[in-house]
Coordinates of C-alpha atoms (C1' of nucleotides) in Angstrom, one line a residue:
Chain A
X1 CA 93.4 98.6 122.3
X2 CA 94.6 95.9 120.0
X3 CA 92.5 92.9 118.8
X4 CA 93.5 90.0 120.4
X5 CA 92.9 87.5 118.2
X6 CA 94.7 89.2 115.2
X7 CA 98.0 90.0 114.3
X8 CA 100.1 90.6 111.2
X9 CA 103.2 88.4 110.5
X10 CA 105.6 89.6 108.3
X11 CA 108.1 87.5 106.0
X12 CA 111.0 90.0 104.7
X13 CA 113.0 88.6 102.2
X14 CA 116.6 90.1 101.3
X15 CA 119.0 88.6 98.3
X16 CA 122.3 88.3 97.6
X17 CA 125.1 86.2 96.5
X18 CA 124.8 83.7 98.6
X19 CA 121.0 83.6 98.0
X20 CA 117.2 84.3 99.4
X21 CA 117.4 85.2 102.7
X22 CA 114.3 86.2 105.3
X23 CA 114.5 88.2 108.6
X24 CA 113.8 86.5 111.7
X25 CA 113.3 87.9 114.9
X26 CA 114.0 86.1 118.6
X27 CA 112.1 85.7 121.6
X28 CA 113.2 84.8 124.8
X29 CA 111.3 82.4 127.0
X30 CA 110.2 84.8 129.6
X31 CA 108.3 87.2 127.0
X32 CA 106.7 83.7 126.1
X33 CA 105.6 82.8 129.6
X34 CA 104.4 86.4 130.2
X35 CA 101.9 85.4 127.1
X36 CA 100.8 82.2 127.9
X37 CA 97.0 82.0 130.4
X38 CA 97.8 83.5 133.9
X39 CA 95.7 80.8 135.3
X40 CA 96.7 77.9 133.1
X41 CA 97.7 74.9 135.4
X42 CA 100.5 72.9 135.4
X43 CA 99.1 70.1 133.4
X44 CA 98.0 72.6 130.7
X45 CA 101.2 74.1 130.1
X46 CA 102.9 70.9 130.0
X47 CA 100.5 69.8 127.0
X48 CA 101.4 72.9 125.6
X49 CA 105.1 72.4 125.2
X50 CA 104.5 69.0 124.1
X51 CA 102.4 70.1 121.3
X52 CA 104.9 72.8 120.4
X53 CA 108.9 71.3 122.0
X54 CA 110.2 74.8 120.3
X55 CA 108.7 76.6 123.4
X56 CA 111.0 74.7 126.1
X57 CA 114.5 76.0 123.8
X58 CA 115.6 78.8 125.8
X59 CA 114.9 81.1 122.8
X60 CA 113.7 81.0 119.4
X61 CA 113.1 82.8 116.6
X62 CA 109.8 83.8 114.9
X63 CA 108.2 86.2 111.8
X64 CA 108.4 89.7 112.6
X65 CA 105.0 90.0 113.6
X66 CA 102.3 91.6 115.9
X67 CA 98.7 92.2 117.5
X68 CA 96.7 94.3 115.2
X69 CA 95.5 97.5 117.1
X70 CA 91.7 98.2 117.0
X71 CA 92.4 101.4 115.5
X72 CA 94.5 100.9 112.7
X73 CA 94.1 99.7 108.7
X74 CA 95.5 96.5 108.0
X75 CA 97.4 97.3 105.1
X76 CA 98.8 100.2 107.3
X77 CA 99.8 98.3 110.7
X78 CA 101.7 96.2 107.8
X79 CA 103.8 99.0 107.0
X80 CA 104.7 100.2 110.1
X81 CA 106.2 96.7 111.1
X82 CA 107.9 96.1 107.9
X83 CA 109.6 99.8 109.0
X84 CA 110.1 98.9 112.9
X85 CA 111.8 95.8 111.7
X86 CA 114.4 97.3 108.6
X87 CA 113.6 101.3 109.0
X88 CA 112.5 101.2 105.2
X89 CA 109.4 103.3 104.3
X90 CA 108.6 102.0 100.5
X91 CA 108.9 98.8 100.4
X92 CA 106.8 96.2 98.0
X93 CA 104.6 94.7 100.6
X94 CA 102.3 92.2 99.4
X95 CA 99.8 89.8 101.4
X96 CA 100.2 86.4 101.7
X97 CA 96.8 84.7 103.2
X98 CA 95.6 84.4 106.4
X99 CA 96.6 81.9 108.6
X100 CA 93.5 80.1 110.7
X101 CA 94.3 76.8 111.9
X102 CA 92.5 76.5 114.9
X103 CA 95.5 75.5 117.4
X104 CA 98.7 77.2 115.0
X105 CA 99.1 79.4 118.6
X106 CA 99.0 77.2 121.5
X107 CA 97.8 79.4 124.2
X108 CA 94.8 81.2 122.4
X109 CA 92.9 81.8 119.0
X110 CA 95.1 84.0 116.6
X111 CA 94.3 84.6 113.0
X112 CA 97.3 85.8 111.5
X113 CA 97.5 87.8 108.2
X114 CA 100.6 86.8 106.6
X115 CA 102.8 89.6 104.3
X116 CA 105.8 89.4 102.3
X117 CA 108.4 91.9 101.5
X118 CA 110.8 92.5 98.9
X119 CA 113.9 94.6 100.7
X120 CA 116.5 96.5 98.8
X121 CA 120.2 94.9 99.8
X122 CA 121.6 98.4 99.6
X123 CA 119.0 99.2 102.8
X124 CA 118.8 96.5 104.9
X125 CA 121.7 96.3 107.4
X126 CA 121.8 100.0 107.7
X127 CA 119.4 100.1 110.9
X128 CA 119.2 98.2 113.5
X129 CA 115.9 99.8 115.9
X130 CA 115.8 98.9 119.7
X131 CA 113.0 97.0 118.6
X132 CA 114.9 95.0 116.0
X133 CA 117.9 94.6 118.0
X134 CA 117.1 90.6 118.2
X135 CA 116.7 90.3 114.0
X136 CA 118.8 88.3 112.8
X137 CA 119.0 87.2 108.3
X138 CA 118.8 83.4 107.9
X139 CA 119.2 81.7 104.6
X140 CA 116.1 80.3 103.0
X141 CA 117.7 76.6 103.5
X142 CA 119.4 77.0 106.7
X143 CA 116.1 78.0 109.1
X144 CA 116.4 77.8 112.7
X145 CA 113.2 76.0 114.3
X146 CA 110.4 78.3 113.9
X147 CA 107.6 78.8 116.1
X148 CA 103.9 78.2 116.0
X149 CA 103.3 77.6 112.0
X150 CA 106.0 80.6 111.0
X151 CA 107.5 77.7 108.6
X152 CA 104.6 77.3 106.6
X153 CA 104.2 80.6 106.1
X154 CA 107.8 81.3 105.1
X155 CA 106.3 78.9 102.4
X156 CA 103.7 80.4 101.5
X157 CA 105.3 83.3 101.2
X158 CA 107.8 81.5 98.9
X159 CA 105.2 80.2 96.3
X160 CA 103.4 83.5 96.3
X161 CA 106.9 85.5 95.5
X162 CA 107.3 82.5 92.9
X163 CA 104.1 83.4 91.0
X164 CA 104.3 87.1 91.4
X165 CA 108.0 86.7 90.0
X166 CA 107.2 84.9 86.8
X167 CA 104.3 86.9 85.3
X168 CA 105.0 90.4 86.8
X169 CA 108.3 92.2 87.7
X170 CA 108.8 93.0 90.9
X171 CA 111.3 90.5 91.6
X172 CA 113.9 93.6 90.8
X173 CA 113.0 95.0 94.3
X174 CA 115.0 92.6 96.1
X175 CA 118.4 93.9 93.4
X176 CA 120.3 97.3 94.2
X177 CA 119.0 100.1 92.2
X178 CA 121.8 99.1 90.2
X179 CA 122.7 95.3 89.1
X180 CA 124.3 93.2 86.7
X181 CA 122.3 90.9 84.4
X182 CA 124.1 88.1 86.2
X183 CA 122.8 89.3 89.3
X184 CA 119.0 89.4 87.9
X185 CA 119.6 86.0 86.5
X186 CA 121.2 83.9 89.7
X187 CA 118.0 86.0 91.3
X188 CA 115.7 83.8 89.2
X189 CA 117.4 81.2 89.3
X190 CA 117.0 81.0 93.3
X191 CA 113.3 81.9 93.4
X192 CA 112.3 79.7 90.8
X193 CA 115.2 77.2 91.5
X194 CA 116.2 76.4 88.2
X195 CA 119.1 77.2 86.3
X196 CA 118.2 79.0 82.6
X197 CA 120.5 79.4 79.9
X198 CA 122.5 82.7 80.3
X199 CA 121.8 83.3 76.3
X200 CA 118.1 83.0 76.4
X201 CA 117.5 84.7 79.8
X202 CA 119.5 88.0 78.9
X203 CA 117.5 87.9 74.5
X204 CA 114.2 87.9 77.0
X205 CA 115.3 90.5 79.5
X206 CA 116.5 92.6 76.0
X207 CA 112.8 92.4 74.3
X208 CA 111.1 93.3 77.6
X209 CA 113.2 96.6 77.0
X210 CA 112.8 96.8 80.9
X211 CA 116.1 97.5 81.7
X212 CA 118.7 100.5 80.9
X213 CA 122.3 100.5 80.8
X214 CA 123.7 102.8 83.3
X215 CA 127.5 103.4 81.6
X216 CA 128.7 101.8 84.2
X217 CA 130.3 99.1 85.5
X218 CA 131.5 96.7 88.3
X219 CA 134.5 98.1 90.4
X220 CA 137.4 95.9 91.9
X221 CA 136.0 92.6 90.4
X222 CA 138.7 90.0 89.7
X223 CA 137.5 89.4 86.6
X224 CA 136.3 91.4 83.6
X225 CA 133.6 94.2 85.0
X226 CA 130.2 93.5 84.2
X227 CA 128.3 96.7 83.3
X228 CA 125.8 97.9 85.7
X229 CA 121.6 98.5 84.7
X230 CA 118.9 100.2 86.2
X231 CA 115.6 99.4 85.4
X232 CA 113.3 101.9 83.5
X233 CA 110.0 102.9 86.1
X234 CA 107.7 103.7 82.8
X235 CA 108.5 100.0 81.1
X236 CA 108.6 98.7 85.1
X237 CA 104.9 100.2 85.2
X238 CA 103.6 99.2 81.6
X239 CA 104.8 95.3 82.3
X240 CA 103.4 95.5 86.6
X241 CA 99.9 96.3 84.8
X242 CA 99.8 94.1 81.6
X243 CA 102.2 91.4 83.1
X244 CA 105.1 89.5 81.3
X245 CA 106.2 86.3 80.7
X246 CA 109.0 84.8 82.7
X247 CA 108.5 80.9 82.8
X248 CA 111.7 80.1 80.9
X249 CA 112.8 76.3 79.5
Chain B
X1 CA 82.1 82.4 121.5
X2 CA 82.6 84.1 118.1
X3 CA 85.3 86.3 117.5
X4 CA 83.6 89.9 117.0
X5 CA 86.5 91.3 114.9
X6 CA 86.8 88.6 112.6
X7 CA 84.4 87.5 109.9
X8 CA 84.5 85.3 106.9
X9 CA 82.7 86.6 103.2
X10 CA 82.1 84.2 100.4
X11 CA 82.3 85.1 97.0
X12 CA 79.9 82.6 95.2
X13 CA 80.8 82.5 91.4
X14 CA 78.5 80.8 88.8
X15 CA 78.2 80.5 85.6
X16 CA 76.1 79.6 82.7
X17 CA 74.8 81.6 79.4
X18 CA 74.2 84.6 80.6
X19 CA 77.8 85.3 81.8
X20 CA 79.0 85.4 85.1
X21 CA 76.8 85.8 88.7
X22 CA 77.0 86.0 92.0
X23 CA 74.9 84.7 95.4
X24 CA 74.1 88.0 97.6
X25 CA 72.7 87.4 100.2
X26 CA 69.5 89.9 101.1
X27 CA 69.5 91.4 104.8
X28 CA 66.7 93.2 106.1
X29 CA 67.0 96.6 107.9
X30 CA 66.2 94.9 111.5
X31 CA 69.1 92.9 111.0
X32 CA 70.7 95.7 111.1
X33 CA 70.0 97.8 113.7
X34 CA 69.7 95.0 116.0
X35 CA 73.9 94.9 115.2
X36 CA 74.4 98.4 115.8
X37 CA 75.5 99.4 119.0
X38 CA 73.4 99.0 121.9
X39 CA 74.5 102.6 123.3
X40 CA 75.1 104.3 119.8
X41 CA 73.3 108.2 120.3
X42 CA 71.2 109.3 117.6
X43 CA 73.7 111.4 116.3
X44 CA 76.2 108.4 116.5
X45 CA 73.6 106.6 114.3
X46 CA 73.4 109.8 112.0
X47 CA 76.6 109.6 111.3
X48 CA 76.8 105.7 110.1
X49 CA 73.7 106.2 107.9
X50 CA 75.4 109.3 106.4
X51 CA 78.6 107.1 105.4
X52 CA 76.3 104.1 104.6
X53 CA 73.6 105.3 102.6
X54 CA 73.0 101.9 101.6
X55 CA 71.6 101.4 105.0
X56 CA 69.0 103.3 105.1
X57 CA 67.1 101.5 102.4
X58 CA 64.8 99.0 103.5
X59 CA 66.8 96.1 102.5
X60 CA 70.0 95.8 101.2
X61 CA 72.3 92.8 99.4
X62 CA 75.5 91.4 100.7
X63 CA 77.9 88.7 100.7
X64 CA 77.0 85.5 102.6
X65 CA 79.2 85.7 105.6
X66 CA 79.7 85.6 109.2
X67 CA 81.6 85.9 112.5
X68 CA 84.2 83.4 112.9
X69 CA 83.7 81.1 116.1
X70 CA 86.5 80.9 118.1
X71 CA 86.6 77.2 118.1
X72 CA 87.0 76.7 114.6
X73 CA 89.4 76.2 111.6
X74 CA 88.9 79.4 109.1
X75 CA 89.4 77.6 106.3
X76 CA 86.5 74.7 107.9
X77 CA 84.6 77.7 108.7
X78 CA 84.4 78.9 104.9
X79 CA 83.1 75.6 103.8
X80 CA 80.8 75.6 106.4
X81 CA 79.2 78.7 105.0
X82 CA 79.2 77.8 101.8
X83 CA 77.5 74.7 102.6
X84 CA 74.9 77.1 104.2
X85 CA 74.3 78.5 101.3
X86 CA 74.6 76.1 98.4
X87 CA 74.3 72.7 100.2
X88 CA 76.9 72.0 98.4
X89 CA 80.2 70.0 100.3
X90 CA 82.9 69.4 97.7
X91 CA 83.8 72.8 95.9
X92 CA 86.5 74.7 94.8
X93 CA 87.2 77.6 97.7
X94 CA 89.9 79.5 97.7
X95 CA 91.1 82.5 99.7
X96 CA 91.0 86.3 98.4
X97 CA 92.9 87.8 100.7
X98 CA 92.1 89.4 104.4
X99 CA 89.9 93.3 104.4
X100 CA 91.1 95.0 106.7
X101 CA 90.4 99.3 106.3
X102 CA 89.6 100.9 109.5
X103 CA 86.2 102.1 108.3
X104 CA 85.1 98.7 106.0
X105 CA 82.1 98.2 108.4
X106 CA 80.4 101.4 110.1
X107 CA 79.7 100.2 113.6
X108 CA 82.2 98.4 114.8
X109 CA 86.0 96.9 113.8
X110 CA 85.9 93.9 111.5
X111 CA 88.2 92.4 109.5
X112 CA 87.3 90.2 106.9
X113 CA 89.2 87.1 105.1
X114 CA 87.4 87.2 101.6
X115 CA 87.1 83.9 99.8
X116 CA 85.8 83.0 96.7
X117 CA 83.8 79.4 95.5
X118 CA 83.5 78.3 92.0
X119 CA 80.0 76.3 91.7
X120 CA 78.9 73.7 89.1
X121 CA 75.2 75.0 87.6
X122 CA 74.1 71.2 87.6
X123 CA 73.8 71.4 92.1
X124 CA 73.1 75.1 92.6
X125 CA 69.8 75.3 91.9
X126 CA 69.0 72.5 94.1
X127 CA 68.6 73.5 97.7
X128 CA 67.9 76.9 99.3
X129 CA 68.0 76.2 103.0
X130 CA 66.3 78.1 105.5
X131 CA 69.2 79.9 105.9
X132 CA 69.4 80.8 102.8
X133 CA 66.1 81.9 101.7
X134 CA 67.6 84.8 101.0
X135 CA 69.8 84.1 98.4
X136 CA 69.8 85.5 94.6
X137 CA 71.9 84.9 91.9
X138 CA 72.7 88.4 90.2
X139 CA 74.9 88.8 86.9
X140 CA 78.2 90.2 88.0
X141 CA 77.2 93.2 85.2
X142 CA 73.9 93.7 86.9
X143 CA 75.1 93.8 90.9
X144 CA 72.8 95.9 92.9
X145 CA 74.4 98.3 95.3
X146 CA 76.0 96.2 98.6
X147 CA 76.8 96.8 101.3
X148 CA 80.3 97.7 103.5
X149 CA 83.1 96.6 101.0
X150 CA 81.3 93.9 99.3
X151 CA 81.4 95.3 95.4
X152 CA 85.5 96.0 96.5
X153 CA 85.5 92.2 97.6
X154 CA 84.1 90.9 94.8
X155 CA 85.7 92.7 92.7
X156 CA 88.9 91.6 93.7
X157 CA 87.5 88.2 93.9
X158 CA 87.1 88.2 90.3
X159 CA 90.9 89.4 89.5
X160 CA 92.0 86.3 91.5
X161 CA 90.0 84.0 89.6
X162 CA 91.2 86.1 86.3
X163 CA 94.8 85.1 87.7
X164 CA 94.1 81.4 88.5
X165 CA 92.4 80.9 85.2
X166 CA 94.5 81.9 82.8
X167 CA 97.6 79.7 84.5
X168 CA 95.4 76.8 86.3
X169 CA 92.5 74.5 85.0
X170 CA 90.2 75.2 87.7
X171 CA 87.8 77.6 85.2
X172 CA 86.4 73.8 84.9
X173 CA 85.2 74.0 88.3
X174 CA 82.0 76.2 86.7
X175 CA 80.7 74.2 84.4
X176 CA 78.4 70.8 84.3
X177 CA 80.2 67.6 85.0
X178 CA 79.7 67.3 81.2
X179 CA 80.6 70.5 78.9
X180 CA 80.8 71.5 75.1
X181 CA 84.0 73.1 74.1
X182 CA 81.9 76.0 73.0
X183 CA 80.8 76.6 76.7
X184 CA 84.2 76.5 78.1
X185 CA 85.2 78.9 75.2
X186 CA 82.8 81.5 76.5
X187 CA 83.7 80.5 79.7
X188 CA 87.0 82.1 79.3
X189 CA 85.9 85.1 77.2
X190 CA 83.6 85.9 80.1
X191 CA 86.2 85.8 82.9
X192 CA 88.8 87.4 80.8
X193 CA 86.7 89.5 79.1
X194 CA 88.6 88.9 75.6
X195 CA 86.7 87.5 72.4
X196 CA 88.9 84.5 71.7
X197 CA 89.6 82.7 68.0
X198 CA 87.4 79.5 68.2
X199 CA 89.9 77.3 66.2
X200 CA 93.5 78.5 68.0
X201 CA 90.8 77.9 71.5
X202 CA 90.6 74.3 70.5
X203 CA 94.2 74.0 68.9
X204 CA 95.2 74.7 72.6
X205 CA 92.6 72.5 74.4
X206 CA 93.7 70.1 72.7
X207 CA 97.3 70.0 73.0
X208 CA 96.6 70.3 76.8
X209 CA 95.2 66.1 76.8
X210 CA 92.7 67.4 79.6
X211 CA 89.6 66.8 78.1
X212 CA 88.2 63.4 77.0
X213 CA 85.4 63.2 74.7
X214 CA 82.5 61.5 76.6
X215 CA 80.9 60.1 73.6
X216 CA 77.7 61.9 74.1
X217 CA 76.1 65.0 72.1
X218 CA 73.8 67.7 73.5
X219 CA 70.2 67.3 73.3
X220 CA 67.5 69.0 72.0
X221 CA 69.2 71.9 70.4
X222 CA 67.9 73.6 67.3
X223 CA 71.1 73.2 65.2
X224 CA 73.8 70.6 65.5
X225 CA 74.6 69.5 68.5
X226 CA 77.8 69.4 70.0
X227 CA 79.8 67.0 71.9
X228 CA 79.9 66.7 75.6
X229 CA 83.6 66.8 76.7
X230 CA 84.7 65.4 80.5
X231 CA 88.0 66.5 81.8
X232 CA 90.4 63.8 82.8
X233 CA 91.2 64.3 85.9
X234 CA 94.6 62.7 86.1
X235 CA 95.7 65.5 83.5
X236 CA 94.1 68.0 85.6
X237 CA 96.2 67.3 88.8
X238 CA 99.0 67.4 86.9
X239 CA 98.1 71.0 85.4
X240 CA 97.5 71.7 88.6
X241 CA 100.9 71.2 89.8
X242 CA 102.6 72.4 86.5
X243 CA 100.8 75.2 85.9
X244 CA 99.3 76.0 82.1
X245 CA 99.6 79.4 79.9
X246 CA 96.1 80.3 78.6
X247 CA 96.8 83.7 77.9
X248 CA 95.3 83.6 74.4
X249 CA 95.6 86.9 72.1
Chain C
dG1 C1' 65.4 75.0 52.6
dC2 C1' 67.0 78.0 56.1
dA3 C1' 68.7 79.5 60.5
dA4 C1' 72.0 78.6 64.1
dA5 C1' 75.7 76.9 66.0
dA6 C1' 79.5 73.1 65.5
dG7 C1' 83.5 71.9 63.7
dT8 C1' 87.9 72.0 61.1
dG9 C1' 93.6 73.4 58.4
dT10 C1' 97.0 76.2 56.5
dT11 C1' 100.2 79.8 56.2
dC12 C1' 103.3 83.1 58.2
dG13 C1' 105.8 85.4 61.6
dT14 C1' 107.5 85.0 66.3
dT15 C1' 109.3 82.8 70.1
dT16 C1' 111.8 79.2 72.3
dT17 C1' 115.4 76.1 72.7
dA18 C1' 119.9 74.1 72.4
dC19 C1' 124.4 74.9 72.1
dA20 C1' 130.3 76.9 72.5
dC21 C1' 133.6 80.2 72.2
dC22 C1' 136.1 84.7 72.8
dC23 C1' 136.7 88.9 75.9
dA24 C1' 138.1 91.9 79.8
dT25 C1' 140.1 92.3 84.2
dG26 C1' 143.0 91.5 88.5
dT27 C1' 146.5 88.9 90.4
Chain D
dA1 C1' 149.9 83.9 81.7
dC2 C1' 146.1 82.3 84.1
dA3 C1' 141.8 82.2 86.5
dT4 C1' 137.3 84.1 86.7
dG5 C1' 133.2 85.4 85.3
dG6 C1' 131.2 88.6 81.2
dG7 C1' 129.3 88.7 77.0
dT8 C1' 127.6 87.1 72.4
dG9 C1' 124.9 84.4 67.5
dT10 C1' 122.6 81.0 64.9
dA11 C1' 119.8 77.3 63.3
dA12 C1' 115.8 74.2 64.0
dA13 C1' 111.5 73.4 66.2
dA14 C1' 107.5 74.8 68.4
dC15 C1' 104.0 78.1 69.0
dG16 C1' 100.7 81.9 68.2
dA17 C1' 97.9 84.8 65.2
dA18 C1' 95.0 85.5 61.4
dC19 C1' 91.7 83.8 58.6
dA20 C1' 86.6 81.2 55.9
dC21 C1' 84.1 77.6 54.7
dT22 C1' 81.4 73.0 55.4
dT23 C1' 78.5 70.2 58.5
dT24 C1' 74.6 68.9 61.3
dT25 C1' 70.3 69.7 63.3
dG26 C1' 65.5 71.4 64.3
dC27 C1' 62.0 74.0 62.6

DNA sequence: GCAAAAGTGTTCGTTTTACACCCATGT
DNA sequence: ACATGGGTGTAAAACGAACACTTTTGC
């Protein structure tokens, strides 16, 4: 049994050089029309598309996201999307809000409970499920139409990874276990969308004592190599409980 | 229609010498039973009270909350309750976050969106509808046992509005219209639970511009009084927006 | 006049900001 | 040898922490 008028969306957000990016998934029509009120007539559904023109494309794309079963946690049925969708079992998984508005589904009542994830770029094109087949990574500034209110999630999602980014740091869950500090930096700089003074940023990362050098460095770089850091889980866990400072200029 | 596995629970938060409280909401024991399950055996209903001890007293305290209707806004629906409950229309509600564990309420599946209100002691006082003849205010040191997951809610209530505090100017929301600086000074040191310097307090205050001096002086105290401050509310949009760091010591 | 809380400044160390040049590597 | 990004220091200003006494008022 699932609950009908639940369901868990999940925002998954992936980095890399060419910035934030967020897994979307697409529908078809036809797994649309399945959903929509056996007995709705005519004149309904045509109110329907009008109130929501995305329906009438002949596919779109959406937030990974599902009914909650009856017999499953919350926090749990979170989890096992997040792994249908990238195959990745620990995974920062945070929730958004939930999402009420009394017509954001046009066929029927459905509370959503939003979540964000933070995936690892060394993990997230390395499985594709059946079920994931139609996901697809968009830039953060290039979104396809979205359905229902998936775009104000997606910004939700955004300002809550902002906050959580600037006062505690899990923002290194979206870096390869190993990462330059130019990498961390143009990181921050996307989330927060501000550019920071290379000086300044790397003096704060060195106080935090957060990170460790590894020994070693960039390969086949057409440039000089830039040396490669992990990050240090004791420091990681001291700053995720007392919190840190990252507001900079 | 309501929707049976969704409900809404209000955190009440007030505030005035005596620290921090909290309105629970007193249910009797018919209440109760008359929401367990029609068909439940005996030894079905065993089995809850065994889990739930907190049941089998003859009353028991909770958060004010409900089932959500089907045909309404969750976010409307909150202030609806807490209108129940306060009479009050304007106040400063935000969401906790959605509860969700298999086993949060014994007889049946509900998830709950937890949100948390911030009330000024000058209104809530004033009305105790019939619907709310059942309301206390308790100290959020002195909270008597609850039911389900209400101490969990609340207690992650109260790390939210830790959060918002120290980085937003809506700690304002619990005090009189008209405030000493002293109040607001224990204020914080009750939500953060930090004794703070009295002279870097101001120092900051005041740097901030958000409080304007409304000329008058407390009454009726036995030793000086102290000025009533306002909070200019054009400054506290704009902190709003920008964000503040009042993470003192 | 005394009890109780209000109100106020200075010093010192730390943090933040602004700013520009040389270094290492691959082609 | 040149293009590309990597890496570094310093000085001035702002901020945070620690700290103690005087003022006003009611009784």
């Amino acid at each position: 049994m699932i609950l009908n008028s639940i369901s868990v969306d999940c925002v998954i957000f992936g980095f890399d050089k060419s910035g934030l990016k967020v897994l979307l998934n697409q529908i078809d029509r036809e797994a649309l029309q399945n959903a929509l009120p056996k007995q709705a007539s005519s004149d309904q559904i045509k109110q329907i598309y009008e109130k929501h023109p995305v329906l009438t494309q002949d596919n779109y794309w959406s937030l990974f996201g599902e009914h909650v079963p009856e017999q499953q946690d919350l926090d749990e049925f979170a989890k096992d999307l997040l792994f249908q969708a990238t195959g990745l079992n620990d995974v920062y998984l945070q929730q958004i809000n939930a999402f009420g508005s009394l017509d954001r589904v046009p066929y029927t009542r459905v509370i959503t409970i939003g979540y964000y994830a933070l995936i690892n770029p060394d993990y997230y094109s390395l499985r594709q499920s059946n079920l994931a087949k139609s996901l697809q990574w968009f830039n953060l500034n290039e979104l396809p139409t979205l359905c229902f209110d998936h775009e104000i999630i997606i910004q939700q999602a955004l300002n809550k990874l902002r906050q959580e980014v600037m006062y505690h740091p899990v923002g290194f869950h979206l870096l390869s276990e190993k990462f330059t500090l130019t990498e961390i930096q143009s990181l921050y700089e996307v989330i927060l969308n501000k550019k920071m003074d290379t000086r300044n940023f790397r003096k704060k990362l060195a106080k935090m004592e957060l990170l460790i050098d590894s020994g070693e460095k960039q390969q086949n770089v057409a440039h000089r190599a830039a040396k490669l850091y992990q990050f240090d889980i004791q420091v990681y866990e001291k700053l995720k409980m007392e919190g840190l400072n990252f507001r900079i200029e």
